[in-house]
Amino acid sequence: MILLNDEPHLASPDTGAPLYERLAEHYRRVIASGTLAPGDRMPSVRALMSQHRVSLSTAIQVFRRLEDGGWLQARPRAGYFVRRAPASKLATVAEPEIPALAEPARYVGLHERISRVIERAQAFPDALNLGGATGDAALYPTERLQALASRILRHRPTLLTEVGEDGGAGELRQAVAKRALSTGVTVSPDDVLVTSGGVEAVNLALRAVAQPGDTIAVESPAFFGLLQILESLGLRALEIPTSPTTGLSLEALDIALTACPDIKALVVVPNLQNPLGCVMPDARKAELVQLCVHRGIALIEDEPYRELIESAEPARPLKAWDRDGGVIYCASLNKVLAPGMRLGWMSSGRWHARVRLLKFAQTRNNESLAQFVAAEFIGSGAYDRHLHRLREKLRVQREASADAIGRYFPAGTRLSLPPGGLLLWVELPDGKSSDALFEAALPHGIRIAPGSIFSNSERFRSFIRLSCPGPFDDRMDAALRQLGRLAGEIG
Amino acid sequence: MILLNDEPHLASPDTGAPLYERLAEHYRRVIASGTLAPGDRMPSVRALMSQHRVSLSTAIQVFRRLEDGGWLQARPRAGYFVRRAPASKLATVAEPEIPALAEPARYVGLHERISRVIERAQAFPDALNLGGATGDAALYPTERLQALASRILRHRPTLLTEVGEDGGAGELRQAVAKRALSTGVTVSPDDVLVTSGGVEAVNLALRAVAQPGDTIAVESPAFFGLLQILESLGLRALEIPTSPTTGLSLEALDIALTACPDIKALVVVPNLQNPLGCVMPDARKAELVQLCVHRGIALIEDEPYRELIESAEPARPLKAWDRDGGVIYCASLNKVLAPGMRLGWMSSGRWHARVRLLKFAQTRNNESLAQFVAAEFIGSGAYDRHLHRLREKLRVQREASADAIGRYFPAGTRLSLPPGGLLLWVELPDGKSSDALFEAALPHGIRIAPGSIFSNSERFRSFIRLSCPGPFDDRMDAALRQLGRLAGEIG
């Protein structure tokens, strides 16, 4: 057994993170520093309890966090082992500062900036796209879905020529409601509304709870698509600092709600936040739901990525803690099942009737065929087998990319490696401009997402979001080497 | 040659309708009265010119109106013949009064009423649905589309698992742009945005030109779905009287625009208006586009039914007269090709960039497969052959239903038989309540659309919209007989 530092140093600096999170971070550093090497056995739960004078449940949460993050691997009847070398030697992205005063809410004016970025990128159509958030088609069950679609069309030929069911095909509503049960979310198929991807779900949720001019609290950084929705609806955004490890800062949210009592809703991605990749710990999820109930604001949960998380048990949505219908749950099948089918679904709690009207008046019911294909696939064992393979492929791609960034990027680069998905959030050193890197990379055939599009502020101008959409091959290695070189050169 | 009354009586009463329309109405009465019987030859164009002292172009427009309405049939090198007995002996629905003062614009509060109607109807799930606006699947090319879908999936297996093209599949945008050319509409594929049915197109158009609280001019009666869109967007409706023969009253529109100069847009269905079934004459279309340009209001054209019109040449959209990008053209493939595929498209003139943002932030791109199926079908000769069969089937269903209404409904019932589609707009005599008829019919297994849901006013409480979704069989005959009997009984 190796020596571990004693409890006191763990408590400082007090980042506001819960004890188990601070302990987990301690062990991440121990592993990253090489003190515990890949293959080494971790101290036991009992050892942790006595060493750090923590409860059984705290110790267990430490192990779960480390396992979720891919640092440890459980071997039946043998305990926990360090799974791998740290992906690169990079330090993790710093925790955000929590200002004592909330920022003012501001109308979003990002669409033009985002359009310019997209337009510039389109001038280089052959570029390797590391700026997207969707994986290659090869990650998804193409042949299986194709065969299913053809078979379903043979059995139900009028799917294309008959009006579909209002609210979505009963088969799909049933399939997703049943699957949600295992994550602690109890919804009936009647509560489920099928949407055109998660984007339409979030759009409908915002329209249901807010009017133009209203203020919505969002994570900072946030998925730029959410900021575009706010802009298109004439809503104001109030950005809440968000930790790259534990997600939205509840402390900052509390400050903001006090300063700005007319906030109508909070939109949050608790599981694999985009772009940070963080997963909010269960205790924080519970606390967040409570806080929103207490403050009387709608909680809109956006869940495109949850099923990509590598963990022993399924991560839970905020909706699992919803007791009074205050959470509008928005899920998407684009990133986990099939990017071309444009399917999402939502369960809108006490806004159900209003959301149904809005959906009916916005796009009516969805196209039918894709819904039947998804329903059958999700209802079968094939979905879990697919997810298992998908997560494993993404893990390999993600870690290889992170390793390469560690090798190629300038000293001082920071990176948070998420416990799932295909997105990496990278901080360039010395305040280097990610807009400049974006521009410099295009002529080299590389497209990235600059941090400037993830906030209405200039806060993330030194960050980039990099995706790992396909296998880590020579092209990817060369692209990251080139990016690293360019990052060294720009100002 | 039969004797026709002289010009003077045609001029009175002066309904404000153009001369050719009054002449056409004159000949409709002549045919309806049996003076000209099915198979009879119509007077020639030259005879009409001298008889009524009208110009060549007016005489030609009279023939075109009568042909569009299905009253006459052109036989090559032989002239025009009366095609059929009038469908029933019913008088046509009266022209609306044009009040000297515009009504005030009002927020729409119809959704609850419509929801109650739908909820009541759902309590009788086995009822024959004459309240919808979509035909049976048998009217559409089910097998051909199914075969196409399976073939396309074999050739492009990743359609389901790859992100689709922004703005819609290039193949579909190209196919609809090419087809629009033949109707006088010149759009490039880049101008086309594929949407989730026509509903999303109209929704996006309204969001692009108006803010909550703004006033939108609409036809009266209007498709209830449009009124729900206005309600869902917090817009006010100003209802403009609309003629069952010539469509929106330009006179009334002019009065309204003068009284209420802050009207932001007009939404109009110029071809086969729902529920009236009228087709706006070309001269009026041109005048309407001019008027909207002159008054500086956006003109939103909704076109779900145009290709169902029976006429020698394709009816033209308002967009054909658009010179400065002031018309937002919204089309749908639901009623003409495949109700289950949920495809529409729009060409947004000078609001193109704004509409693209809104679409991107509302639902992203559409699901891909249906777009490729539609593109291939529309690009082939199969589409015109399908439309030809569809129109013929609908004509037979429509005329048989109108005949039955003439036989079974109480004396004084009025009906306008449209030149295409599957909808009949029926006025009950003596101010009988269509809400009462709706209620009375449900226990008899018949569902109709009461007039009360087609306006924010009580103006159409004695009207019903009846659809002829399938072949006129014994069940349909019995249903209309029952409806007629109930219409006689209610107050």
Short mmCIF file of C-alpha atoms in Angstrom, two decimals, chain A residues 111 134 137 140 142 145-146 149-150 153-154 157-163 196 199-200 203 207 212 223 225 228-229 232-233 338-342 354 357-358 360-369, chain B residues 111 134 137 140 142 145-146 149-150 153-154 157-163 196 199-200 203 207 212 223 225 228-229 232-233 338-342 354 357-358 360-369:
data_model
loop_
_atom_site.label_atom_id
_atom_site.label_comp_id
_atom_site.label_asym_id
_atom_site.label_seq_id
_atom_site.Cartn_x
_atom_site.Cartn_y
_atom_site.Cartn_z
CA HIS A 111 -25.76 33.59 -34.82
CA THR A 134 -21.56 13.64 -34.34
CA ALA A 137 -21.75 6.62 -39.67
CA TYR A 140 -23.85 3.37 -35.72
CA THR A 142 -26.22 1.10 -40.24
CA LEU A 145 -31.31 -0.28 -39.14
CA GLN A 146 -31.45 -0.52 -42.91
CA ALA A 149 -36.52 -0.29 -42.16
CA SER A 150 -37.02 -2.47 -45.20
CA LEU A 153 -42.01 -1.16 -44.72
CA ARG A 154 -42.91 -4.58 -46.11
CA PRO A 157 -46.55 -0.46 -46.38
CA THR A 158 -48.83 2.48 -45.64
CA LEU A 159 -46.41 4.03 -43.13
CA LEU A 160 -45.34 6.51 -45.81
CA THR A 161 -48.84 7.30 -47.03
CA GLU A 162 -50.86 7.41 -43.82
CA VAL A 163 -51.00 10.24 -41.34
CA SER A 196 -37.54 16.23 -34.43
CA VAL A 199 -33.24 20.57 -30.70
CA GLU A 200 -36.98 20.69 -31.27
CA ASN A 203 -37.07 24.70 -28.46
CA ARG A 207 -41.40 28.30 -25.83
CA PRO A 212 -39.50 36.87 -25.78
CA PHE A 223 -23.66 24.15 -26.60
CA GLY A 225 -27.02 25.38 -30.66
CA GLN A 228 -28.91 30.00 -31.16
CA ILE A 229 -32.29 28.75 -29.95
CA SER A 232 -34.07 32.82 -32.37
CA LEU A 233 -36.70 33.09 -29.62
CA ALA A 338 -28.79 7.20 -35.66
CA PRO A 339 -27.86 10.77 -36.62
CA GLY A 340 -29.93 10.60 -39.83
CA MET A 341 -33.26 9.70 -38.24
CA ARG A 342 -33.75 13.05 -36.46
CA ARG A 354 -48.87 23.55 -23.58
CA LEU A 357 -50.14 22.53 -28.57
CA LEU A 358 -46.81 24.06 -29.52
CA PHE A 360 -48.85 20.45 -33.05
CA ALA A 361 -48.69 24.03 -34.31
CA GLN A 362 -44.96 23.83 -35.05
CA THR A 363 -44.46 20.57 -36.98
CA ARG A 364 -47.38 18.21 -36.24
CA ASN A 365 -46.33 14.60 -35.70
CA ASN A 366 -42.98 13.24 -36.90
CA GLU A 367 -42.47 11.16 -40.00
CA SER A 368 -43.47 7.58 -39.10
CA LEU A 369 -40.97 5.11 -40.51
CA HIS B 111 -57.08 25.90 -29.17
CA THR B 134 -56.31 13.93 -45.66
CA ALA B 137 -53.75 5.81 -47.95
CA TYR B 140 -51.45 7.58 -52.63
CA THR B 142 -48.03 3.32 -51.40
CA LEU B 145 -42.95 4.63 -52.53
CA GLN B 146 -42.28 1.56 -50.42
CA ALA B 149 -37.57 3.54 -50.06
CA SER B 150 -36.17 0.02 -49.89
CA LEU B 153 -31.77 2.37 -48.54
CA ARG B 154 -29.88 -0.44 -50.29
CA PRO B 157 -27.37 2.55 -46.44
CA THR B 158 -25.98 5.36 -44.29
CA LEU B 159 -28.99 7.63 -44.88
CA LEU B 160 -30.29 6.64 -41.44
CA THR B 161 -26.96 7.01 -39.66
CA GLU B 162 -25.44 10.08 -41.27
CA VAL B 163 -26.30 13.69 -40.53
CA SER B 196 -41.58 19.24 -41.64
CA VAL B 199 -47.21 23.58 -41.00
CA GLU B 200 -43.57 24.12 -40.12
CA ASN B 203 -44.81 28.61 -38.63
CA ARG B 207 -41.84 33.78 -36.86
CA PRO B 212 -45.78 38.22 -30.37
CA PHE B 223 -57.82 26.50 -41.80
CA GLY B 225 -54.36 24.83 -37.98
CA GLN B 228 -53.59 27.50 -33.83
CA ILE B 229 -50.19 28.56 -35.14
CA SER B 232 -49.19 29.41 -30.26
CA LEU B 233 -47.06 32.36 -31.37
CA ALA B 338 -47.63 11.03 -49.05
CA PRO B 339 -49.27 12.04 -45.78
CA GLY B 340 -46.84 9.92 -43.73
CA MET B 341 -43.61 11.48 -44.98
CA ARG B 342 -44.16 14.91 -43.39
CA ARG B 354 -33.80 34.71 -41.05
CA LEU B 357 -31.71 30.51 -38.69
CA LEU B 358 -35.17 29.81 -37.30
CA PHE B 360 -31.90 25.48 -37.78
CA ALA B 361 -32.77 26.47 -34.22
CA GLN B 362 -36.20 24.85 -34.38
CA THR B 363 -35.66 21.38 -35.84
CA ARG B 364 -32.36 21.34 -37.80
CA ASN B 365 -32.56 19.45 -41.07
CA ASN B 366 -35.29 16.91 -41.83
CA GLU B 367 -34.88 13.16 -41.66
CA SER B 368 -33.16 12.11 -44.90
CA LEU B 369 -34.80 8.98 -46.29
#
